[in-house]
mmCIF file of C-alpha atoms in Angstrom:
data_model
loop_
_atom_site.group_PDB
_atom_site.id
_atom_site.type_symbol
_atom_site.label_atom_id
_atom_site.label_comp_id
_atom_site.label_asym_id
_atom_site.label_seq_id
_atom_site.Cartn_x
_atom_site.Cartn_y
_atom_site.Cartn_z
ATOM 1 C CA GLU B 76 0.225 18.780 3.184
ATOM 2 C CA ILE B 77 -0.809 18.390 -0.530
ATOM 3 C CA PRO B 78 -3.618 16.674 -1.570
ATOM 4 C CA ARG B 79 -3.384 14.249 -4.678
ATOM 5 C CA LYS B 80 -5.921 13.658 -7.638
ATOM 6 C CA ASN B 81 -4.938 10.110 -8.202
ATOM 7 C CA TYR B 82 -5.592 9.148 -12.176
ATOM 8 C CA VAL B 83 -5.882 4.968 -12.644
ATOM 9 C CA PHE B 84 -6.115 3.752 -15.779
ATOM 10 C CA GLY B 85 -6.071 7.202 -17.522
ATOM 11 C CA LYS B 86 -9.381 8.056 -15.706
ATOM 12 C CA PHE B 87 -9.384 10.304 -12.379
ATOM 13 C CA MET B 88 -10.506 8.303 -9.260
ATOM 14 C CA ARG B 89 -12.973 10.954 -7.146
ATOM 15 C CA SER B 90 -13.068 7.388 -4.820
ATOM 16 C CA LEU B 91 -9.221 8.323 -4.142
ATOM 17 C CA TYR B 92 -9.090 11.961 -2.935
ATOM 18 C CA PRO B 93 -7.631 13.583 -1.387
ATOM 19 C CA ASN B 94 -4.771 11.362 -0.414
ATOM 20 C CA CYS B 95 -2.842 14.125 0.988
ATOM 21 C CA ILE B 96 0.804 13.772 1.586
ATOM 22 C CA LEU B 97 3.735 15.587 2.772
ATOM 23 C CA ARG B 98 5.899 17.116 -0.240
ATOM 24 C CA PHE B 99 7.545 20.206 0.318
ATOM 25 C CA PHE B 100 9.882 20.275 3.093
ATOM 26 C CA ARG B 101 13.324 21.925 4.648
ATOM 27 C CA ARG B 102 16.155 20.212 4.231
ATOM 28 C CA GLY B 103 16.916 18.245 7.690
ATOM 29 C CA ASN B 104 13.680 19.090 9.195
ATOM 30 C CA VAL B 105 12.098 15.780 7.943
ATOM 31 C CA SER B 106 13.408 12.313 8.619
ATOM 32 C CA PHE B 107 12.218 9.161 6.817
ATOM 33 C CA SER B 108 12.331 5.614 7.532
ATOM 34 C CA LYS B 109 13.497 3.392 4.849
ATOM 35 C CA HIS B 110 10.388 1.916 3.803
ATOM 36 C CA VAL B 111 8.684 2.618 -0.076
ATOM 37 C CA HIS B 112 5.339 4.925 0.199
ATOM 38 C CA CYS B 113 6.278 5.571 4.392
ATOM 39 C CA THR B 114 4.972 8.661 6.528
ATOM 40 C CA PRO B 115 7.804 10.777 8.250
ATOM 41 C CA ASP B 116 9.085 9.231 11.289
ATOM 42 C CA GLU B 117 10.003 13.051 12.813
ATOM 43 C CA ILE B 118 8.822 16.496 11.275
ATOM 44 C CA LYS B 119 10.189 19.511 12.758
ATOM 45 C CA GLY B 120 8.460 23.205 12.561
ATOM 46 C CA LYS B 121 5.491 24.022 11.326
ATOM 47 C CA GLU B 122 2.800 22.340 9.115
ATOM 48 C CA ILE B 123 0.967 23.605 6.277
ATOM 49 C CA LYS B 124 -2.051 21.908 4.770
ATOM 50 C CA ILE B 125 -3.777 22.726 1.527
ATOM 51 C CA ASP B 126 -7.539 22.839 1.954
ATOM 52 C CA PRO B 127 -8.897 19.209 -0.462
ATOM 53 C CA LYS B 128 -11.589 21.411 -1.099
ATOM 54 C CA ARG B 129 -9.270 23.889 -3.590
ATOM 55 C CA GLU B 130 -8.845 21.143 -6.266
ATOM 56 C CA GLU B 131 -7.221 23.445 -8.630
ATOM 57 C CA LEU B 132 -4.417 23.376 -5.846
ATOM 58 C CA ALA B 133 -4.021 19.587 -6.085
ATOM 59 C CA MET B 134 -1.005 17.533 -7.280
ATOM 60 C CA ILE B 135 -1.843 14.976 -10.266
ATOM 61 C CA HIS B 136 -0.760 11.571 -9.775
ATOM 62 C CA TYR B 137 -1.159 9.140 -12.213
ATOM 63 C CA ASN B 138 -0.819 5.634 -10.740
ATOM 64 C CA TYR B 139 -1.019 3.106 -13.428
ATOM 65 C CA ASP B 140 -1.731 3.402 -16.811
ATOM 66 C CA THR B 141 -2.157 -0.272 -17.030
ATOM 67 C CA VAL B 142 -2.996 -3.505 -15.605
ATOM 68 C CA ALA B 143 0.948 -4.698 -16.454
ATOM 69 C CA SER B 144 2.326 -1.788 -14.509
ATOM 70 C CA PHE B 145 0.232 -2.088 -11.228
ATOM 71 C CA MET B 146 0.588 -6.173 -11.110
ATOM 72 C CA SER B 147 4.789 -5.182 -11.545
ATOM 73 C CA ARG B 148 4.330 -2.828 -8.801
ATOM 74 C CA THR B 149 2.575 -5.537 -6.532
ATOM 75 C CA ASN B 150 4.828 -7.832 -6.764
ATOM 76 C CA THR B 151 7.636 -5.778 -5.727
ATOM 77 C CA TYR B 152 5.144 -3.778 -2.817
ATOM 78 C CA THR B 153 3.859 -6.938 -1.234
ATOM 79 C CA SER B 154 7.011 -8.350 -0.832
ATOM 80 C CA LEU B 155 7.879 -5.326 0.803
ATOM 81 C CA GLU B 156 4.710 -5.795 3.098
ATOM 82 C CA ILE B 157 6.149 -8.685 4.980
ATOM 83 C CA GLU B 158 8.807 -6.999 6.797
ATOM 84 C CA LYS B 159 6.289 -4.804 7.893
ATOM 85 C CA MET B 160 4.009 -7.678 8.898
ATOM 86 C CA VAL B 161 6.487 -9.572 10.579
ATOM 87 C CA LYS B 162 7.455 -6.647 12.386
ATOM 88 C CA ARG B 163 4.017 -6.106 13.362
ATOM 89 C CA GLY B 164 3.101 -9.474 14.420
ATOM 90 C CA PHE B 165 0.912 -10.601 12.013
ATOM 91 C CA LYS B 166 0.421 -14.365 11.386
ATOM 92 C CA PHE B 167 -0.960 -15.982 8.298
ATOM 93 C CA SER B 168 -4.437 -17.449 9.235
ATOM 94 C CA LEU B 169 -7.277 -18.724 6.620
ATOM 95 C CA LYS B 170 -9.434 -15.938 8.554
ATOM 96 C CA PHE B 171 -7.008 -13.422 7.673
ATOM 97 C CA LEU B 172 -6.929 -14.064 4.067
ATOM 98 C CA ILE B 173 -10.264 -13.960 3.625
ATOM 99 C CA PHE B 174 -11.298 -10.891 5.590
ATOM 100 C CA ARG B 175 -8.292 -8.709 5.183
ATOM 101 C CA PRO B 176 -9.185 -8.842 1.494
ATOM 102 C CA LEU B 177 -12.687 -8.455 1.537
ATOM 103 C CA GLY B 178 -12.232 -5.975 3.888
ATOM 104 C CA GLU B 179 -10.284 -3.994 1.698
ATOM 105 C CA PHE B 180 -12.906 -4.050 -1.388
ATOM 106 C CA ILE B 181 -15.925 -3.165 0.966
ATOM 107 C CA LYS B 182 -13.893 0.100 2.218
ATOM 108 C CA ARG B 183 -12.431 1.160 -1.382
ATOM 109 C CA TYR B 184 -15.631 0.487 -3.061
ATOM 110 C CA PHE B 185 -18.714 1.358 -0.669
ATOM 111 C CA LEU B 186 -16.701 3.014 2.195
ATOM 112 C CA LYS B 187 -14.695 5.345 0.095
ATOM 113 C CA SER B 188 -17.529 5.433 -2.472
ATOM 114 C CA GLY B 189 -15.471 3.684 -5.159
ATOM 115 C CA TYR B 190 -18.983 3.189 -7.273
ATOM 116 C CA LYS B 191 -19.224 6.180 -8.149
ATOM 117 C CA ASP B 192 -16.191 6.150 -10.025
ATOM 118 C CA GLY B 193 -18.364 3.237 -12.197
ATOM 119 C CA LEU B 194 -16.054 0.150 -13.803
ATOM 120 C CA HIS B 195 -12.934 2.081 -12.676
ATOM 121 C CA GLY B 196 -14.257 1.792 -9.355
ATOM 122 C CA PHE B 197 -14.920 -1.758 -8.963
ATOM 123 C CA ILE B 198 -11.704 -2.689 -10.805
ATOM 124 C CA VAL B 199 -9.271 -0.407 -8.386
ATOM 125 C CA ALA B 200 -11.559 -2.023 -5.309
ATOM 126 C CA TYR B 201 -10.942 -5.649 -6.878
ATOM 127 C CA LEU B 202 -7.509 -5.052 -7.705
ATOM 128 C CA LEU B 203 -6.404 -3.880 -4.446
ATOM 129 C CA ALA B 204 -8.400 -6.357 -2.764
ATOM 130 C CA MET B 205 -5.940 -8.798 -4.613
ATOM 131 C CA TYR B 206 -2.957 -6.773 -3.638
ATOM 132 C CA GLU B 207 -3.822 -7.871 0.126
ATOM 133 C CA THR B 208 -4.508 -11.121 -1.094
ATOM 134 C CA ILE B 209 -1.168 -11.389 -2.178
ATOM 135 C CA ALA B 210 0.407 -10.044 0.481
ATOM 136 C CA ILE B 211 -1.080 -12.408 2.713
ATOM 137 C CA ILE B 212 -0.002 -15.324 0.893
ATOM 138 C CA LYS B 213 3.316 -13.947 0.517
ATOM 139 C CA LEU B 214 3.331 -13.999 4.334
ATOM 140 C CA TRP B 215 2.240 -17.534 4.259
ATOM 141 C CA GLU B 216 5.012 -18.713 1.589
ATOM 142 C CA TYR B 217 7.152 -16.860 4.127
ATOM 143 C CA GLU B 218 6.505 -18.771 7.515
ATOM 144 C CA LYS B 219 6.222 -21.803 5.481
ATOM 145 C CA ASN B 220 10.058 -21.293 4.034
ATOM 146 C CA GLN B 221 11.052 -19.951 8.026
ATOM 147 C CA LYS B 222 9.713 -23.202 8.941
ATOM 148 C CA LEU B 223 12.277 -25.211 6.560
ATOM 149 C CA VAL B 224 14.815 -23.064 7.438
ATOM 150 C CA LYS B 225 14.817 -23.500 10.627
ATOM 151 C CA LYS B 226 14.546 -27.391 9.813
ATOM 152 C CA GLU B 227 17.671 -27.521 7.964
ATOM 153 C CA ASN B 228 19.674 -24.716 9.528
ATOM 154 C CA PRO B 229 19.043 -23.485 13.053
ATOM 155 C CA VAL B 230 20.740 -19.845 12.479
ATOM 156 C CA PRO B 231 17.598 -18.080 11.318
ATOM 157 C CA GLU B 232 17.708 -16.214 7.685
ATOM 158 C CA LYS B 233 17.068 -12.461 6.751
ATOM 159 C CA ILE B 234 13.508 -11.461 5.550
ATOM 160 C CA GLU B 235 14.506 -10.365 2.138
ATOM 161 C CA GLU B 236 16.312 -14.024 1.536
ATOM 162 C CA THR B 237 13.822 -15.896 2.304
ATOM 163 C CA VAL B 238 11.096 -14.295 0.009
ATOM 164 C CA PHE B 239 12.000 -14.480 -3.667
#
């Protein structure tokens, strides 16, 4: 695993460090699912981890240059999140809509010290809470569409066809 230094809107976000990921591996020793940004399903062989304290060895990762790029990816990734939410048995509720984004903000801004990144830290925590909000609203939309589909057509549709 390699630690990543994440840059958001041109600033290194200490609150997002070390964000360790598996990056180098021998062909055939790692298998991934089809999901975006997933962790490996299976790892054969020895794992080597770079100590996050060795910041000079960290990989530089430019997450988002602009709010527009964040919003564009948010739309894409939140649509993909629905399939995962449905498989895990998540159901829309007002409680879920209120508390999951709030929890995300508290985690990012307070628990992971986003406040130390200044205004950037606040904005990133807020945007990540908004990401959760959008994903949950898309889950609500998916469930609403599924109810309509069942009324009009008893054959269930694929998730991809009912979301946007």
